[in-house]
Coordinates of C-alpha atoms and ligand atoms in Angstrom, one line a residue:
M1 CA 106.5 97.8 76.0
L2 CA 107.0 99.5 79.4
A3 CA 104.7 102.3 78.3
S4 CA 101.9 99.9 77.4
A5 CA 102.4 98.0 80.6
L6 CA 102.1 101.2 82.6
H7 CA 99.1 102.2 80.6
L8 CA 97.4 98.9 81.3
L9 CA 98.2 99.1 85.0
G10 CA 96.6 102.5 85.0
H11 CA 93.3 100.8 84.3
V12 CA 93.8 98.2 86.9
L13 CA 93.0 100.3 89.8
I14 CA 92.0 98.4 92.9
S15 CA 89.0 99.8 94.7
T16 CA 90.1 99.1 98.3
T17 CA 88.0 100.5 101.0
F18 CA 90.2 102.0 103.6
A19 CA 87.5 101.9 106.3
F20 CA 89.0 101.5 109.8
T21 CA 86.7 98.6 110.7
M22 CA 88.1 96.8 113.6
I23 CA 86.9 93.3 114.5
T24 CA 87.9 91.4 117.6
N25 CA 89.9 88.2 117.4
E26 CA 87.0 86.3 118.6
E27 CA 84.6 87.8 116.0
F28 CA 87.0 87.1 113.2
S29 CA 87.7 83.5 114.4
L30 CA 84.1 82.7 114.7
S31 CA 83.1 84.1 111.2
F32 CA 86.1 82.4 109.7
R33 CA 85.5 79.0 111.4
S34 CA 81.7 79.1 110.6
R35 CA 82.6 79.6 106.9
L36 CA 84.7 76.5 106.9
N37 CA 82.5 74.5 109.2
A38 CA 79.6 75.1 106.8
V39 CA 81.2 72.7 104.4
S40 CA 78.9 69.8 103.5
V41 CA 80.1 66.2 104.1
S42 CA 79.8 65.4 100.4
S43 CA 82.4 68.0 99.4
H44 CA 85.0 66.3 101.6
V45 CA 85.0 63.3 99.3
L46 CA 85.5 65.3 96.1
E47 CA 88.5 63.7 94.4
K48 CA 89.0 66.1 91.5
A49 CA 88.3 69.8 90.9
T50 CA 89.0 72.5 88.4
I51 CA 90.5 75.6 90.0
K52 CA 90.9 78.9 88.3
V53 CA 94.0 81.0 88.2
R54 CA 93.9 84.8 87.5
C55 CA 96.6 87.4 87.8
Q56 CA 95.8 90.9 89.1
C57 CA 95.4 92.5 85.6
G58 CA 93.3 89.5 84.4
N59 CA 95.4 88.8 81.3
N60 CA 97.0 85.7 82.6
A61 CA 94.0 83.4 83.4
F62 CA 93.8 79.7 83.1
A63 CA 92.1 76.6 84.7
V64 CA 94.0 73.8 86.3
E65 CA 92.7 70.3 87.0
V66 CA 93.7 69.2 90.5
E67 CA 93.3 66.1 92.5
R68 CA 92.5 65.9 96.1
S69 CA 95.8 64.2 96.6
S70 CA 97.7 67.1 95.0
P71 CA 100.1 68.2 97.8
V72 CA 100.1 71.7 99.1
V73 CA 103.6 73.0 100.1
R74 CA 104.8 75.9 102.1
C75 CA 108.5 76.6 101.3
H76 CA 110.3 78.7 103.9
C77 CA 113.6 78.8 102.1
V78 CA 115.4 82.1 101.8
R79 CA 115.3 82.1 98.0
C80 CA 111.5 81.4 97.8
R81 CA 110.9 84.1 100.5
K82 CA 112.9 86.6 98.6
F83 CA 111.3 86.0 95.2
H84 CA 107.8 85.9 96.6
T85 CA 108.5 88.8 99.0
S86 CA 106.4 86.9 101.5
A87 CA 107.1 85.0 104.8
F88 CA 106.9 81.8 102.9
A89 CA 105.9 80.5 99.4
S90 CA 102.5 78.7 99.1
Y91 CA 102.4 76.1 96.3
L92 CA 100.2 73.4 94.9
K93 CA 102.1 70.6 93.2
V94 CA 100.6 70.1 89.7
S95 CA 101.7 68.5 86.5
R96 CA 104.0 70.6 84.3
D97 CA 101.5 70.7 81.5
A98 CA 98.9 72.3 83.8
I99 CA 100.7 75.6 83.6
P100 CA 100.1 77.1 80.1
C101 CA 102.9 79.6 80.3
D102 CA 103.0 80.2 76.5
S103 CA 99.4 80.3 75.6
T104 CA 97.8 83.0 77.7
S105 CA 96.9 86.4 76.2
A106 CA 99.5 88.3 78.2
P107 CA 103.3 87.8 78.2
V108 CA 104.7 85.6 81.0
Q109 CA 107.9 86.8 82.5
K110 CA 110.4 84.1 83.3
Y111 CA 113.2 84.5 85.9
L112 CA 115.7 81.8 86.5
D113 CA 116.2 81.3 90.3
S114 CA 116.7 78.5 92.8
C115 CA 114.8 77.0 95.6
N116 CA 116.9 75.6 98.4
E117 CA 114.7 72.5 98.6
I118 CA 114.3 71.6 94.9
G119 CA 117.2 73.4 93.2
P120 CA 117.0 75.5 90.0
V121 CA 113.5 76.8 89.1
E122 CA 112.1 79.1 86.5
R123 CA 109.8 81.6 88.2
L124 CA 106.8 82.6 86.1
S125 CA 104.9 85.9 86.6
C126 CA 102.6 88.0 84.6
G127 CA 104.6 90.2 82.3
W128 CA 102.2 93.1 82.7
C129 CA 101.2 93.2 86.4
N130 CA 103.9 91.0 88.0
S131 CA 101.5 88.7 89.7
V132 CA 103.4 85.5 90.6
L133 CA 102.0 82.4 88.8
A134 CA 104.3 79.4 89.3
S135 CA 107.7 77.9 89.9
V136 CA 108.8 75.3 87.4
P137 CA 111.9 73.1 88.0
A138 CA 114.6 73.8 85.4
I139 CA 115.1 70.0 84.9
E140 CA 112.2 69.0 82.6
T141 CA 111.9 65.3 83.2
G142 CA 112.3 63.5 86.5
G143 CA 114.0 65.8 89.0
P144 CA 112.8 66.5 92.5
L145 CA 109.1 66.9 91.5
G146 CA 109.0 64.0 89.1
G147 CA 108.2 66.2 86.2
G148 CA 105.7 68.3 88.2
A149 CA 105.6 72.1 88.8
L150 CA 104.5 74.4 91.7
L151 CA 101.5 76.5 91.1
A152 CA 101.5 79.7 93.3
L153 CA 98.3 79.7 95.3
G154 CA 98.0 83.5 95.7
C155 CA 96.5 83.8 92.2
V156 CA 94.0 81.0 92.6
E157 CA 90.4 82.3 92.7
D158 CA 88.8 81.6 96.1
A159 CA 85.4 80.7 94.6
S160 CA 86.9 78.0 92.4
I161 CA 88.3 76.0 95.3
P162 CA 85.8 73.6 96.7
P163 CA 85.4 74.4 100.4
G164 CA 86.2 70.9 101.4
L165 CA 89.5 71.1 99.6
A166 CA 90.3 74.5 101.0
K167 CA 89.8 73.1 104.5
E168 CA 92.1 70.2 103.8
W169 CA 94.8 72.6 102.4
A170 CA 94.6 74.7 105.6
H171 CA 95.6 71.7 107.7
K172 CA 97.4 69.3 105.5
F173 CA 100.5 70.7 103.9
E174 CA 104.2 69.9 103.5
E175 CA 106.7 72.3 104.9
W176 CA 110.1 72.8 103.3
K177 CA 113.2 74.3 104.9
K178 CA 111.4 75.2 108.1
E179 CA 114.9 76.0 109.6
E180 CA 115.2 78.9 107.2
S181 CA 111.8 80.5 108.2
A182 CA 111.3 84.2 108.6
K183 CA 111.6 85.1 112.3
W184 CA 109.4 88.2 111.9
W185 CA 106.4 86.2 110.7
E186 CA 104.8 85.0 113.9
A187 CA 106.5 87.5 116.2
A188 CA 104.2 89.5 118.5
P189 CA 105.3 92.5 120.6
S190 CA 106.2 91.4 124.1
G191 CA 104.9 94.6 125.6
R192 CA 108.3 95.7 126.7
P193 CA 110.0 97.1 123.5
I194 CA 113.7 97.5 123.5
R195 CA 114.4 101.2 123.6
G196 CA 117.2 103.1 122.0
C197 CA 119.9 101.9 119.8
R198 CA 119.2 98.1 120.1
A199 CA 115.8 98.4 118.4
E200 CA 116.7 101.1 115.9
R201 CA 118.6 99.7 113.0
T202 CA 119.4 100.0 109.3
L203 CA 117.3 97.5 107.4
R204 CA 118.9 96.4 104.1
G205 CA 116.8 94.9 101.4
G206 CA 116.3 94.4 97.7
C207 CA 114.8 92.2 95.0
A208 CA 115.6 88.5 94.3
C209 CA 117.9 89.3 91.3
G210 CA 119.9 92.0 93.1
A211 CA 119.3 94.7 90.5
C212 CA 117.6 96.9 93.1
T213 CA 118.7 97.4 96.7
F214 CA 117.7 99.8 99.5
E215 CA 118.5 100.8 103.0
A216 CA 115.9 102.0 105.5
W217 CA 116.4 103.4 109.0
S218 CA 113.8 101.6 111.1
G219 CA 113.3 104.3 113.7
S220 CA 112.3 103.3 117.1
E221 CA 108.6 102.5 116.2
F222 CA 109.4 99.2 114.6
Q223 CA 106.2 97.5 113.5
T224 CA 104.9 94.8 111.1
Q225 CA 101.6 94.8 109.2
H226 CA 100.7 91.5 107.6
C227 CA 98.4 92.2 104.6
Y228 CA 96.1 89.6 103.0
C229 CA 94.5 91.9 100.4
N230 CA 94.0 90.7 96.8
L231 CA 96.9 92.7 95.5
C232 CA 99.4 91.5 98.1
R233 CA 98.4 87.9 97.6
R234 CA 98.6 88.0 93.8
L235 CA 101.9 90.1 93.7
S236 CA 103.5 87.6 96.1
G237 CA 101.7 84.5 94.8
S238 CA 101.4 83.6 98.5
V239 CA 99.2 84.2 101.5
A240 CA 100.3 87.8 102.4
Q241 CA 102.9 90.5 102.3
T242 CA 104.2 92.1 105.4
W243 CA 104.9 95.9 105.5
I244 CA 107.1 97.9 107.8
P245 CA 106.5 101.7 107.8
V246 CA 109.6 103.8 107.9
Y247 CA 110.3 107.5 107.5
K248 CA 111.1 108.6 103.9
D249 CA 114.0 110.6 105.2
G250 CA 115.7 107.4 106.3
F251 CA 115.0 105.5 103.2
R252 CA 117.3 105.4 100.1
W253 CA 117.9 103.2 97.0
T254 CA 121.5 101.9 97.0
K255 CA 121.0 100.3 93.6
E256 CA 118.2 101.0 91.1
D257 CA 119.3 99.5 87.8
K258 CA 115.9 98.0 87.0
L259 CA 113.7 99.9 89.4
R260 CA 110.3 101.2 88.3
V261 CA 107.4 102.6 90.3
V262 CA 104.0 101.4 89.3
R263 CA 100.6 102.8 90.3
T264 CA 98.8 99.8 91.8
T265 CA 95.8 101.4 93.6
K266 CA 94.0 104.7 93.6
H267 CA 95.9 105.4 96.8
G268 CA 99.4 104.3 96.1
Q269 CA 102.3 103.0 94.1
R270 CA 104.8 100.1 94.5
H271 CA 108.4 99.9 93.6
M272 CA 109.1 96.8 91.5
C273 CA 112.1 95.3 89.7
T274 CA 111.8 94.8 86.0
G275 CA 114.4 92.0 86.1
C276 CA 112.7 89.6 88.5
G277 CA 109.4 91.2 89.1
G278 CA 110.0 91.6 92.9
V279 CA 107.9 94.1 94.8
M280 CA 109.9 96.1 97.3
T281 CA 107.8 99.0 98.7
I282 CA 104.5 100.8 98.8
V283 CA 104.3 104.6 98.8
Y284 CA 100.9 106.1 99.6
D285 CA 99.8 109.4 98.0
D286 CA 98.6 110.8 101.3
Q287 CA 101.7 109.8 103.3
P288 CA 104.5 112.1 102.0
Y289 CA 106.8 111.2 104.9
T290 CA 106.5 107.4 104.9
V291 CA 107.7 104.5 102.8
W292 CA 106.5 100.9 103.4
P293 CA 109.3 98.5 102.6
C294 CA 108.2 94.9 102.3
A295 CA 109.6 92.6 105.1
G296 CA 110.0 89.8 102.6
A297 CA 112.5 91.9 100.6
I298 CA 114.6 92.7 103.7
E299 CA 117.8 90.7 104.4
D300 CA 117.4 88.5 107.5
D301 CA 120.7 89.6 109.0
S302 CA 119.6 93.3 109.1
M303 CA 116.4 92.4 111.0
P304 CA 116.4 92.0 114.8
K305 CA 117.7 88.7 115.9
A306 CA 115.1 85.9 116.6
E307 CA 115.5 86.2 120.3
D308 CA 115.1 90.1 120.2
M309 CA 112.2 90.1 117.7
S310 CA 109.3 90.3 120.1
R311 CA 110.9 92.9 122.3
S312 CA 111.9 95.0 119.2
L313 CA 108.4 95.2 117.9
C314 CA 106.1 98.0 119.0
R315 CA 103.2 96.7 117.1
A316 CA 102.2 93.8 114.8
I317 CA 98.8 93.4 113.2
H318 CA 97.0 91.4 110.5
I319 CA 95.2 93.6 108.0
C320 CA 92.7 93.1 105.2
C321 CA 91.6 89.8 106.8
S322 CA 88.3 90.0 104.9
M323 CA 90.2 89.1 101.7
M324 CA 92.2 86.2 103.3
Q325 CA 92.3 83.0 101.2
P326 CA 90.1 80.2 102.4
W327 CA 93.0 77.7 102.6
Y328 CA 94.8 79.7 105.3
E329 CA 94.1 80.0 109.0
L330 CA 95.8 82.6 111.1
P331 CA 97.9 81.4 114.0
E332 CA 96.5 82.0 117.5
D333 CA 99.1 84.8 118.0
G334 CA 96.8 87.2 119.9
L335 CA 97.5 90.0 117.4
P336 CA 94.7 92.4 116.3
R337 CA 92.9 91.3 113.1
L338 CA 91.5 94.1 110.9
K339 CA 88.9 93.6 108.2
Y340 CA 90.5 96.2 106.0
A341 CA 93.7 98.4 106.3
G342 CA 94.8 100.0 109.5
Ligands
ZN1 ZN1 98.6 90.3 85.0
ZN2 ZN1 112.1 77.2 98.3
ZN3 ZN1 115.2 92.1 90.6
ZN4 ZN1 97.8 94.4 100.8

């Protein structure tokens, strides 16, 4: 099973262009806004749509009927963040039957977890590529979603979302457990980094099920790169994954019961857990001295405190913005926005 999965993933190489194309905040904002503002008036009144869901390997693919009134949710709870290894989970509330978890051509991995807003949930991801598909409440009838389920937006095909709907999703969404939100997500460097031992720290992280844990020495060049590429969005099921480069010398696995390393692009591999599907690092072929742990996998209490976050950061950037999903708008945080990787 593992061998066939790895074989398949070997054919799912992502052709990412690592051109260092920099665009200014203004240029990006303008192109992004003009894309959304080009929406015709008639598409605003669309009441129903069929959106398409597709995992990274393409074997879990299905269509979902959605209504304009179907609510979009961002859950900031610690459990959703850890499972999605993202700053927050991005969901669309749909009916339970809309998620055909037993009728797709690839296996669906199920992991029993909990969301701090709605309680026990079954997390569904592609059994071959680990793309996150949905969270379904463990209580089948009634329950907090009234028999509904949460479709993960990261695997929804951009072109299948009517532009008017994408625009609504960007501005109209519920937020759950805002008080548990990741303090590193909207942090920008203050320009006066904390030097010495206060900024340097041991980051502790791991997957949602706890079968894999790691420690990473941050070094003094603490930075975050928020990536919106097709792979990061599908493997997280959300809007982005955030990466923190650290020296390989200072990185070690403290528990690796279900750890596997999977080649995910022509340039690199990711460490994932076979128990819960969580993605924990990227290792690039041409960077023998660097590991990129995922911020979403790192324990909050090993990160700088909220009040120290800006001064601890040397750099924070948004990368692969050209692949950003149409229902998300970047905050006006003043950070550089790169079309591709940086
Ligand atoms: Zn897949
Ligand atoms: Zn949650
Ligand atoms: Zn795990
Ligand atoms: Zn990425």
